[in-house]
Short mmCIF file of C-alpha atoms in Angstrom, two decimals:
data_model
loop_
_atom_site.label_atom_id
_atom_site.label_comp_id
_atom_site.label_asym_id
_atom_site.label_seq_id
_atom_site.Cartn_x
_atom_site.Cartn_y
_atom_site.Cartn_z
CA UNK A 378 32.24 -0.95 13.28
CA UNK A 379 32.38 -2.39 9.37
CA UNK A 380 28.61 -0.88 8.13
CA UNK A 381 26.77 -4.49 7.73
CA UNK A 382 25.60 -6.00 4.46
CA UNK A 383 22.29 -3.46 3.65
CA UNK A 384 19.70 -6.11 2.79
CA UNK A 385 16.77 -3.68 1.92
CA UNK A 386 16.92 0.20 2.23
CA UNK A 387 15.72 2.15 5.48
CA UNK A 388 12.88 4.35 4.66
CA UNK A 389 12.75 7.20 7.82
CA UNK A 390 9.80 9.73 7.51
CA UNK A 391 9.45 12.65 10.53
CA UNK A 392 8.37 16.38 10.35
CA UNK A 393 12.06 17.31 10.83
CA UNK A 394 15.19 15.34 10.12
CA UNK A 395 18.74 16.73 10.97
CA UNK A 396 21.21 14.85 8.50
CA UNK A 397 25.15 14.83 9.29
CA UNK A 398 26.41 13.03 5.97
CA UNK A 399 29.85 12.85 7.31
CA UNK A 400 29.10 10.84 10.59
CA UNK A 401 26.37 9.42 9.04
CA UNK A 402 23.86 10.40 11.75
CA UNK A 403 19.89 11.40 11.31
CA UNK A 404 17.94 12.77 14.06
CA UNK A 405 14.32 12.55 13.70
CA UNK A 406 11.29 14.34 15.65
CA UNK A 407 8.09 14.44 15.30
CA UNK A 408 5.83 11.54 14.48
CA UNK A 409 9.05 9.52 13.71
CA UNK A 410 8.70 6.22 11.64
CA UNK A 411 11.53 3.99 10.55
CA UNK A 412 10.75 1.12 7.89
CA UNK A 413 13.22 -1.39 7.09
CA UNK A 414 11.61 -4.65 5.36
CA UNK A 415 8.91 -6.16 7.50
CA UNK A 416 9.91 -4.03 10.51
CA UNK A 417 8.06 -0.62 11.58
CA UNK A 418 9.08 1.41 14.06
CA UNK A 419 7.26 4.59 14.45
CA UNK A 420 7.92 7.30 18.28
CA UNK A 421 7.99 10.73 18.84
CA UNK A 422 11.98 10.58 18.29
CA UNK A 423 15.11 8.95 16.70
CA UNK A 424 18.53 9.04 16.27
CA UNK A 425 19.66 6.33 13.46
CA UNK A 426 23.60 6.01 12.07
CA UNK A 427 23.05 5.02 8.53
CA UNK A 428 26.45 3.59 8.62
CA UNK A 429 26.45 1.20 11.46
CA UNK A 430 22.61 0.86 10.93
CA UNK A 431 22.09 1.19 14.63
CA UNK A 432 19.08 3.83 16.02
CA UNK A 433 17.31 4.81 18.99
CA UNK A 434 13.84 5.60 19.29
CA UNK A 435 12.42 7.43 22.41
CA UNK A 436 8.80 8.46 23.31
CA UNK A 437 5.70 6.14 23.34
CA UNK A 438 7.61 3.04 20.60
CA UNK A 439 6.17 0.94 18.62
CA UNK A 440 7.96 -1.83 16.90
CA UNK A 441 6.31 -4.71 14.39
CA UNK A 442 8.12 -7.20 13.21
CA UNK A 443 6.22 -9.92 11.71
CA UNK A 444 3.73 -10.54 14.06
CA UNK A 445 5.61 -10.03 17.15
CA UNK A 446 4.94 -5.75 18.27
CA UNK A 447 6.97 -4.57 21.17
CA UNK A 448 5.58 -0.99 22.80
CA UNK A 449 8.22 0.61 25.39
CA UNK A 450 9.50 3.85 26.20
CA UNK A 451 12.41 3.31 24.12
CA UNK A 452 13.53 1.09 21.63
CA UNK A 453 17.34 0.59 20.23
CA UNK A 454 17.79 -1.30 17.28
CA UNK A 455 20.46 -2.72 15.62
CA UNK A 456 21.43 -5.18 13.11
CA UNK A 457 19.32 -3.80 10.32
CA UNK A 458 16.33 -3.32 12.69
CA UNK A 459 16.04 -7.36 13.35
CA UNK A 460 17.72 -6.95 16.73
CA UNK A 461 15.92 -4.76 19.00
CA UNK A 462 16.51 -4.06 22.87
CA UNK A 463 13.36 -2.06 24.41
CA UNK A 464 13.40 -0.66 28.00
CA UNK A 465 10.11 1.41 29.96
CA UNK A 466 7.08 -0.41 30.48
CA UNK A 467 7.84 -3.18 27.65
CA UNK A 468 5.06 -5.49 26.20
CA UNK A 469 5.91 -7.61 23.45
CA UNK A 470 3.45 -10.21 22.21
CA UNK A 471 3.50 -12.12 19.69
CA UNK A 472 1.35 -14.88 18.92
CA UNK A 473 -0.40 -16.03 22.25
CA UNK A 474 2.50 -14.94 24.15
CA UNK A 475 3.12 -11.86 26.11
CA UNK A 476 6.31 -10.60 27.88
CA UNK A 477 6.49 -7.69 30.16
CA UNK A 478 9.37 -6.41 32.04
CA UNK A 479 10.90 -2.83 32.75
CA UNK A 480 13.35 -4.51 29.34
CA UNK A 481 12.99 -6.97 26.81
CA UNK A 482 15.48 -8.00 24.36
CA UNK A 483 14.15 -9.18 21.24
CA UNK A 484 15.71 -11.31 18.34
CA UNK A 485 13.41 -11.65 15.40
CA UNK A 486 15.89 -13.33 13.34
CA UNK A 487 15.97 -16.09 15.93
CA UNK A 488 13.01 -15.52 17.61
CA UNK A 489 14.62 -15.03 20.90
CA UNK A 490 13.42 -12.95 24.11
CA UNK A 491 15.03 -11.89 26.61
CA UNK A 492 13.83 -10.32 29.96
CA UNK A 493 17.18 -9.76 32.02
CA UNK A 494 15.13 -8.69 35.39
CA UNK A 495 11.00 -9.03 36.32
CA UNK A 496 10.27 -10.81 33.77
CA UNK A 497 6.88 -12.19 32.74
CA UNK A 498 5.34 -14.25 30.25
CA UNK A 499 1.79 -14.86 29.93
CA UNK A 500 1.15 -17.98 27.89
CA UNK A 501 -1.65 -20.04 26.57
CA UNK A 502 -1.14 -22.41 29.83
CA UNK A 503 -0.89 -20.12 32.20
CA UNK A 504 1.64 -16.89 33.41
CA UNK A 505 5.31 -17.39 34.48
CA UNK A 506 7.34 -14.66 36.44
CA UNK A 507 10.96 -15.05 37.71
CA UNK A 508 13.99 -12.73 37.91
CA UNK A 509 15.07 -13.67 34.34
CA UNK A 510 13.05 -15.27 31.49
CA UNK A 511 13.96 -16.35 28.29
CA UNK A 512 11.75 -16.85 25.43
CA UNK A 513 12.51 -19.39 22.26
CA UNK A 514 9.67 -18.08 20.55
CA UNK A 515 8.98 -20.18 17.44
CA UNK A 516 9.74 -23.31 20.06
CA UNK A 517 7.34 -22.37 22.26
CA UNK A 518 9.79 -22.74 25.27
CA UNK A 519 10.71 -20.27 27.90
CA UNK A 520 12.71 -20.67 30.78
CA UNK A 521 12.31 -19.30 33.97
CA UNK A 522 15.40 -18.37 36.00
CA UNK A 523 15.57 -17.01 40.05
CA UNK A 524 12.18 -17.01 41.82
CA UNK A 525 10.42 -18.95 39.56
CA UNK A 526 6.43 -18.75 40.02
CA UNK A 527 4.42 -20.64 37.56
CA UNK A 528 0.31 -20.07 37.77
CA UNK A 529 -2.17 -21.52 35.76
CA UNK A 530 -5.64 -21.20 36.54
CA UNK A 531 -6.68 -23.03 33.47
CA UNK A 532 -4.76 -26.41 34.86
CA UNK A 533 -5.22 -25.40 38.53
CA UNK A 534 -1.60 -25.16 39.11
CA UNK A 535 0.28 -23.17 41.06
CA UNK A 536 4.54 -24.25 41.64
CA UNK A 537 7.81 -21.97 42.47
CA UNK A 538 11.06 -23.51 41.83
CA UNK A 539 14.72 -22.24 41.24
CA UNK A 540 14.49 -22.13 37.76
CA UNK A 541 11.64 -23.32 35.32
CA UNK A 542 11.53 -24.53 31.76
CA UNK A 543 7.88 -24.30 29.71
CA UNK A 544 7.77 -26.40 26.78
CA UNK A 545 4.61 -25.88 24.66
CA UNK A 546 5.21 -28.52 22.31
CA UNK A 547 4.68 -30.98 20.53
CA UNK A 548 0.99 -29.52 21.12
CA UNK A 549 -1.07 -31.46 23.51
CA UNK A 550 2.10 -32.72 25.61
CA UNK A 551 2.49 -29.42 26.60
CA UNK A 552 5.07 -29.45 30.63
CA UNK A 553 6.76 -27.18 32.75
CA UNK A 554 9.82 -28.74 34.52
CA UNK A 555 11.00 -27.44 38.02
CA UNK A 556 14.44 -27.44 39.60
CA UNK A 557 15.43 -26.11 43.10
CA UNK A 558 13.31 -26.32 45.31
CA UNK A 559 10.57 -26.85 43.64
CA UNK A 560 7.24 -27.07 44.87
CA UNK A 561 3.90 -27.83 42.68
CA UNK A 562 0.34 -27.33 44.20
CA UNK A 563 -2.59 -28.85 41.65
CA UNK A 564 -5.74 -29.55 42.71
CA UNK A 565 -4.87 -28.82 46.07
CA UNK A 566 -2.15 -31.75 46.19
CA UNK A 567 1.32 -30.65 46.97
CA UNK A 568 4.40 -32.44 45.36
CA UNK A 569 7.89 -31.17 46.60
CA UNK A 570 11.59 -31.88 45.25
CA UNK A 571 14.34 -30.99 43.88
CA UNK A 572 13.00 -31.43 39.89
CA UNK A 573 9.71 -31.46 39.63
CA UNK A 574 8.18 -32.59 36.03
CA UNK A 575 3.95 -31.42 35.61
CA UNK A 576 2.64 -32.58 32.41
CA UNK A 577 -0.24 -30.61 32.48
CA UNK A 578 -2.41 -31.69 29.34
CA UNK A 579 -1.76 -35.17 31.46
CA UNK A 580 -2.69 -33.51 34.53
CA UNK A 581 0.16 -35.54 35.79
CA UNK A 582 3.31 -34.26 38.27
CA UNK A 583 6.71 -36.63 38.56
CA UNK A 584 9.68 -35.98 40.99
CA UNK A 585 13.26 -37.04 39.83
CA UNK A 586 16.25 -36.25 42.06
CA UNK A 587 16.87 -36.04 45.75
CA UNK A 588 13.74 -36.39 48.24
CA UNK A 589 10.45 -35.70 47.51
CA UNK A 590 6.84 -35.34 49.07
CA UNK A 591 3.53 -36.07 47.82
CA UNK A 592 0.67 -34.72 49.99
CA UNK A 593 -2.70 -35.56 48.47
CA UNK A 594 -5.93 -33.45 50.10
CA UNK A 595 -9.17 -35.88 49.86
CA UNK A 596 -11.83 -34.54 48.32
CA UNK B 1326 24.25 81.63 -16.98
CA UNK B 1327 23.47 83.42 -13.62
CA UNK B 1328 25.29 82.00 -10.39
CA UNK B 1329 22.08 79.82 -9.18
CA UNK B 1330 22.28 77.29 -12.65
CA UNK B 1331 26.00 77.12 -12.07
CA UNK B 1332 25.42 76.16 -8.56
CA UNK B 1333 22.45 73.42 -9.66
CA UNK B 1334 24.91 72.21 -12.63
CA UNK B 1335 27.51 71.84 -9.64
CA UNK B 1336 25.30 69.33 -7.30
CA UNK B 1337 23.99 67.26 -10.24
CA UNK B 1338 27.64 66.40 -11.60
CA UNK B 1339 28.33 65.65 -7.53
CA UNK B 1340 25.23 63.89 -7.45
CA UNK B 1341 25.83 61.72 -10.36
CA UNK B 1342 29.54 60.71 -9.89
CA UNK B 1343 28.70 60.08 -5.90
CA UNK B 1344 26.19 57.40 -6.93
CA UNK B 1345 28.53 55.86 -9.89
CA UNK B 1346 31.07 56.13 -6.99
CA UNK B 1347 28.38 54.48 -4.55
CA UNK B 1348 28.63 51.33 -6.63
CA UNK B 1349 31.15 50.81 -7.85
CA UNK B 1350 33.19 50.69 -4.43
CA UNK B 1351 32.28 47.78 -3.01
CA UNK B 1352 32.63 44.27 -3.68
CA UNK B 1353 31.13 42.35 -6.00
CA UNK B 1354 34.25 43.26 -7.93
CA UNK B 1355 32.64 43.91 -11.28
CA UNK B 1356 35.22 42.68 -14.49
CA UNK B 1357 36.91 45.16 -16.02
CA UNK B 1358 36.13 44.47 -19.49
CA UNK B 1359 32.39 45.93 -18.62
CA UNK B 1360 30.82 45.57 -21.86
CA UNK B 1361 28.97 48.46 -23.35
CA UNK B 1362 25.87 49.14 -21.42
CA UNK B 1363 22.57 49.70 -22.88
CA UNK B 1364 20.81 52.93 -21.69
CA UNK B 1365 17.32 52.60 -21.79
CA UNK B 1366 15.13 56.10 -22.47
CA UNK B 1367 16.11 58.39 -20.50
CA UNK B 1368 12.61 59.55 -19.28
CA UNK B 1369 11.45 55.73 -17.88
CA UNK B 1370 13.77 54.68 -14.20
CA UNK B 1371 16.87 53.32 -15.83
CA UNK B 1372 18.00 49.39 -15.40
CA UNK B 1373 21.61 48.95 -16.42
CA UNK B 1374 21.89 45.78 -17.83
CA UNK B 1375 24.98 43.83 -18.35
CA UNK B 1376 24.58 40.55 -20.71
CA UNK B 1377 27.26 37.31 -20.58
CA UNK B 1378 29.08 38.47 -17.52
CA UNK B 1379 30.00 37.26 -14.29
CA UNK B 1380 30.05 38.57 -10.81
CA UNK B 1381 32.58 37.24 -8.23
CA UNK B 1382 32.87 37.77 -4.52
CA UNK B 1383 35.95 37.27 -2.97
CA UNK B 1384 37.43 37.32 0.19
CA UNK B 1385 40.99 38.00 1.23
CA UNK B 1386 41.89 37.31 -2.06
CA UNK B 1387 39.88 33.79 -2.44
CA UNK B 1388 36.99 33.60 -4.50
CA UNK B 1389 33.68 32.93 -2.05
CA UNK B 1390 31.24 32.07 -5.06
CA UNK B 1391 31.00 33.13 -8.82
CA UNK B 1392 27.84 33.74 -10.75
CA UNK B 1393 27.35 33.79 -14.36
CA UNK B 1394 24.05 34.39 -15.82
CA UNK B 1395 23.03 35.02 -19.49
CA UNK B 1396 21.69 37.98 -18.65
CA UNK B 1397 21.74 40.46 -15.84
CA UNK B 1398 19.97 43.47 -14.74
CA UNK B 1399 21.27 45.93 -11.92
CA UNK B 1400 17.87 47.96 -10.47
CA UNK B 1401 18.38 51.56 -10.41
CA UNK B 1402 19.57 52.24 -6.88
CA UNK B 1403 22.09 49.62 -7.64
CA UNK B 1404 21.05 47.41 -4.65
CA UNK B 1405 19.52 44.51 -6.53
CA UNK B 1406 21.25 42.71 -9.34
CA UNK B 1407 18.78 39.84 -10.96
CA UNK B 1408 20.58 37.18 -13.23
CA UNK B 1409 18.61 35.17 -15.77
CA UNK B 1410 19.70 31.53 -16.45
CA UNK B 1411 21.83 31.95 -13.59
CA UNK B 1412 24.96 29.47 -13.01
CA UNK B 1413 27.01 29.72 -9.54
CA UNK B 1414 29.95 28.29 -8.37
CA UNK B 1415 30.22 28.39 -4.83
CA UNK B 1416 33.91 27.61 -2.90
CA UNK B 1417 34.25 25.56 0.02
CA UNK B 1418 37.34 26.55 2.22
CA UNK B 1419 38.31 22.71 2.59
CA UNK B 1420 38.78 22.75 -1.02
CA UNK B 1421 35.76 21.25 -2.73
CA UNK B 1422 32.77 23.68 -4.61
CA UNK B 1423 29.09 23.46 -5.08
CA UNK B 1424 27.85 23.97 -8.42
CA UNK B 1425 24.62 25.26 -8.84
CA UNK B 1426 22.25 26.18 -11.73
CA UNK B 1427 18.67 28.21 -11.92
CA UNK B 1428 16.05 30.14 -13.78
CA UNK B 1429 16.67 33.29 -12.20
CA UNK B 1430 18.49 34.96 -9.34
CA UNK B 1431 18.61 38.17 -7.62
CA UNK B 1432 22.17 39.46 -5.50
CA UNK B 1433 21.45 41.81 -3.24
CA UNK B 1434 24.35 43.56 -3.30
CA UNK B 1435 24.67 44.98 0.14
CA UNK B 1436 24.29 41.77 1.99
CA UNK B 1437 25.51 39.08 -0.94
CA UNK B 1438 23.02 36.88 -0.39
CA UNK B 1439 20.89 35.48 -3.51
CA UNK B 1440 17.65 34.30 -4.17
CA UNK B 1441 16.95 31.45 -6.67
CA UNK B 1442 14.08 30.80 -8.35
CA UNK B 1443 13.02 28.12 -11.07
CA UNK B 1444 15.14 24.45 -11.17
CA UNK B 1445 17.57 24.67 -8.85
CA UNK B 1446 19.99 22.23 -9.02
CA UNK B 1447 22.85 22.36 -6.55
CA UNK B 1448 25.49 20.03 -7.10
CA UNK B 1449 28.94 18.99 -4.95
CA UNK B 1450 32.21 18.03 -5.59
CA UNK B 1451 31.33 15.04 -3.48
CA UNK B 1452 28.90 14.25 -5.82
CA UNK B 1453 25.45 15.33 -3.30
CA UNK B 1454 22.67 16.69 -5.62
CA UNK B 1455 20.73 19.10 -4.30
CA UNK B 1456 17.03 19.93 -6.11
CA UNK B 1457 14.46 22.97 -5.38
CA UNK B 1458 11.81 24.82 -7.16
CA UNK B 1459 12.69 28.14 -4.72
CA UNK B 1460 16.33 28.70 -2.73
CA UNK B 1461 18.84 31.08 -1.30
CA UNK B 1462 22.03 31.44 -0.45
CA UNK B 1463 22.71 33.24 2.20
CA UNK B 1464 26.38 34.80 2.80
CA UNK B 1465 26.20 35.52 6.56
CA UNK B 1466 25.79 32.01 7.99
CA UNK B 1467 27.19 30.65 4.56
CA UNK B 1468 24.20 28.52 4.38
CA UNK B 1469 21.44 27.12 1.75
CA UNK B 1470 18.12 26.70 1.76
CA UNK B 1471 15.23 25.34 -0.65
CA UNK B 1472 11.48 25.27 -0.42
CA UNK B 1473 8.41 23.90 -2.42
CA UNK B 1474 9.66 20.31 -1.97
CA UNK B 1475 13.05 18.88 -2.48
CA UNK B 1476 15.60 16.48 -2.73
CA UNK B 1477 19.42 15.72 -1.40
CA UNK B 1478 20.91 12.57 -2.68
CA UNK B 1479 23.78 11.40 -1.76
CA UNK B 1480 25.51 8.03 -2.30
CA UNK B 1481 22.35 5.67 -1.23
CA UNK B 1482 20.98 8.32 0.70
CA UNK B 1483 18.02 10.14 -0.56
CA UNK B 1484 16.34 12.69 1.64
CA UNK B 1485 12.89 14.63 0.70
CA UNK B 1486 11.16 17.32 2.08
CA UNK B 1487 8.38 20.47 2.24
CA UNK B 1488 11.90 23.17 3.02
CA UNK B 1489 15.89 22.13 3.97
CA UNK B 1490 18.99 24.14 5.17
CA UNK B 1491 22.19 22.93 4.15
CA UNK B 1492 25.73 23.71 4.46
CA UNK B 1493 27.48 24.83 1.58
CA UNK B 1494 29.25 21.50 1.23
CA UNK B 1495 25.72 20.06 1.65
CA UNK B 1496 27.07 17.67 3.88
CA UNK B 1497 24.87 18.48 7.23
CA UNK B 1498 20.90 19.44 6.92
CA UNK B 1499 17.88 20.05 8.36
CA UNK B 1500 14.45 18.88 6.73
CA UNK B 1501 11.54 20.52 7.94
CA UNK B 1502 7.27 18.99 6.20
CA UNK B 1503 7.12 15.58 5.43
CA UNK B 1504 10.81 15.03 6.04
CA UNK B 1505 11.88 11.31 4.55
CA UNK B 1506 14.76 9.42 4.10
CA UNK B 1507 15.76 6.37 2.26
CA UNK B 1508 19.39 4.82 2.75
CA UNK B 1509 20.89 1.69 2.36
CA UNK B 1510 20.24 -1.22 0.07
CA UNK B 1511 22.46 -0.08 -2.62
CA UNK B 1512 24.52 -3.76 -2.38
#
């Protein structure tokens, strides 16, 4: 691949380095950590092309970026360290938000997530799981997609749909919308359909599409 | 002269041209034009010293590496040669050569490798500096090494470190203490 623009220098400090100038390749052990502008990555191990820019680092990772930090297993960058894909045990947060999944791809050009399988996000509003979830970080938006279950204690919700969408702004109109089968329990009132809007600062739920069912529980 | 001093005369001449003999058969091939060489007194162990000369190892007719020093001592058994202000070319079988410069150097003559001490500076045809305060060079696995802290640059690549083995085209290393490097950026 054509090495990519170097914007600022990679800076990779271990207690050994191998260094194959002709390919290019470094492989790092030992208290490993890899700096490249406002991203840190420090293991127990890494192998890093300085020509394509692209590295792996395996055993107990942690990457900063910013103020989003990612810990996994292992950690592949690429594209200069902004684009990293993390798989073991991943946490990133950043902000008030925290994914988890067994691998989370993370953009922090664009602020992106993505958690291909078991995802979960925990955010200010409450925790979202599904089969997929993407994150649009400096949006506050994720989406929820396959198996979607949405809890927040916080608003007293609970609702499972097909897929989910989370918007967290503008701040104080804060919604989750559900479609497929969705199904939205607050308060102990159950509202069924096939999209399903809950404003939750609101505390209000509306149905668009197909059938629905409101079943209110007196108090 | 009674028999017995002819007989002692006998094994000191066979002594004396045995190790002349001893040394001079081998490689390093020593230049013909050997320059005069200063004999120390006689009484105190000898050290033949040759000044403004090189030494050259080669190999089926292909110089391996060539070392010229402005001054260089051989020890008295003929097993050490030290070089001061040593300079050393050494050839790479694809073609290219390391140049390299130090304070001092000893060749141990029996297994061609060479210490280097003081200012080493190794540099390749490719253009890869190599720095160290100590190194050696060492003929069996073709190899260097420095310690005491040093440096490889090449291109945008810079690479630090306590000790490092390198090839003799100092194109694939190891770093071993506080191993860094710094690449990229250069644009």
């Amino acid at each position: 691949a054509p090495r990519p623009e170097a914007k600022t220098p990679v800076e990779l400090v271990a207690d050994t380095i191998d260094y194959d100038s002709k390919q290019g390749v470094i492989n790092a052990t030992g208290t490993v950590r890899i700096t490249q502008g406002e991203a840190v990555i420090t293991g127990a191990k890494a192998e890093y092309n300085t020509n394509s820019q692209e590295g792996r680092i395996t055993g107990g990772v942690t990457a900063v970026n910013q103020d989003a930090t990612i810990t996994a297993a292992e950690v592949e960058t690429y594209k200069n360290n902004t684009y990293l894909i993390a798989s073991g045990d991943v946490v990133l947060t950043k902000g008030e938000n925290r994914l988890t999944g067994p691998r989370v791809e993370y953009s922090a050009d664009t602020q992106y997530a993505l958690i291909p399988q078991n995802g979960k996000i925990e955010l200010p509003d409450g925790t979202m799981t599904a089969d997929k979830i993407e994150a649009f970080l400096s949006e506050n938006r994720a989406t929820g997609t396959g198996f979607v279950h949405v809890v927040s204690p916080v608003r007293k919700l609970d609702a499972t749909a097909n897929t989910a969408t989370y918007y967290g702004e503008p701040k104080g109109q804060s919604k989750v919308i559900l479609n497929g089968n969705a199904r939205a329990i607050q308060d102990g009132n159950v509202l069924t359909g096939e999209t399903l809007t809950i404003r939750l600062d609101e505390k209000a739920m509306d149905s668009q599409g197909g059938r629905s069912k409101l079943v209110i529980t007196p108090k | 002269m009674n028999k017995m001093a002819y007989v002692s005369l006998a094994c000191a001449l066979l002594l004396v041209t045995g190790g002349l003999y001893y040394f001079f058969r081998e490689e390093p091939v020593l230049p013909d034009t050997t320059p005069a060489v200063e004999q120390t007194t006689p009484q105190a162990a000898s050290n033949l010293t040759f000044a403004g000369s090189a030494i050259i190892e080669e190999k089926n007719g292909q110089k391996v590496w060539e070392l010229n020093a402005e001054s260089i001592e051989v020890d008295a058994g003929g097993k050490l040669v030290s070089l001061k202000k040593l300079k050393g070319i050494f050839y790479q079988e694809k073609g290219g050569k390391v140049d390299i410069i130090a304070q001092e150097g000893i060749l141990d003559t029996k297994t061609h490798d060479i210490t280097l001490q003081g200012d080493i500076k190794a540099t390749s045809s490719e253009g890869a500096v190599f720095t160290a305060p100590q190194g050696r060079y060492e003929e069996q696995t073709k190899t260097f090494s420095g310690t005491g802290g040093i440096t490889l640059t090449r291109g945008d690549t810079i690479i630090t470190g306590d000790k490092i083995d390198a090839d003799t085209s100092l194109e694939i290393v190891k770093v071993q203490g506080n191993a860094k490097v710094v690449t990229g950026g250069s644009k």
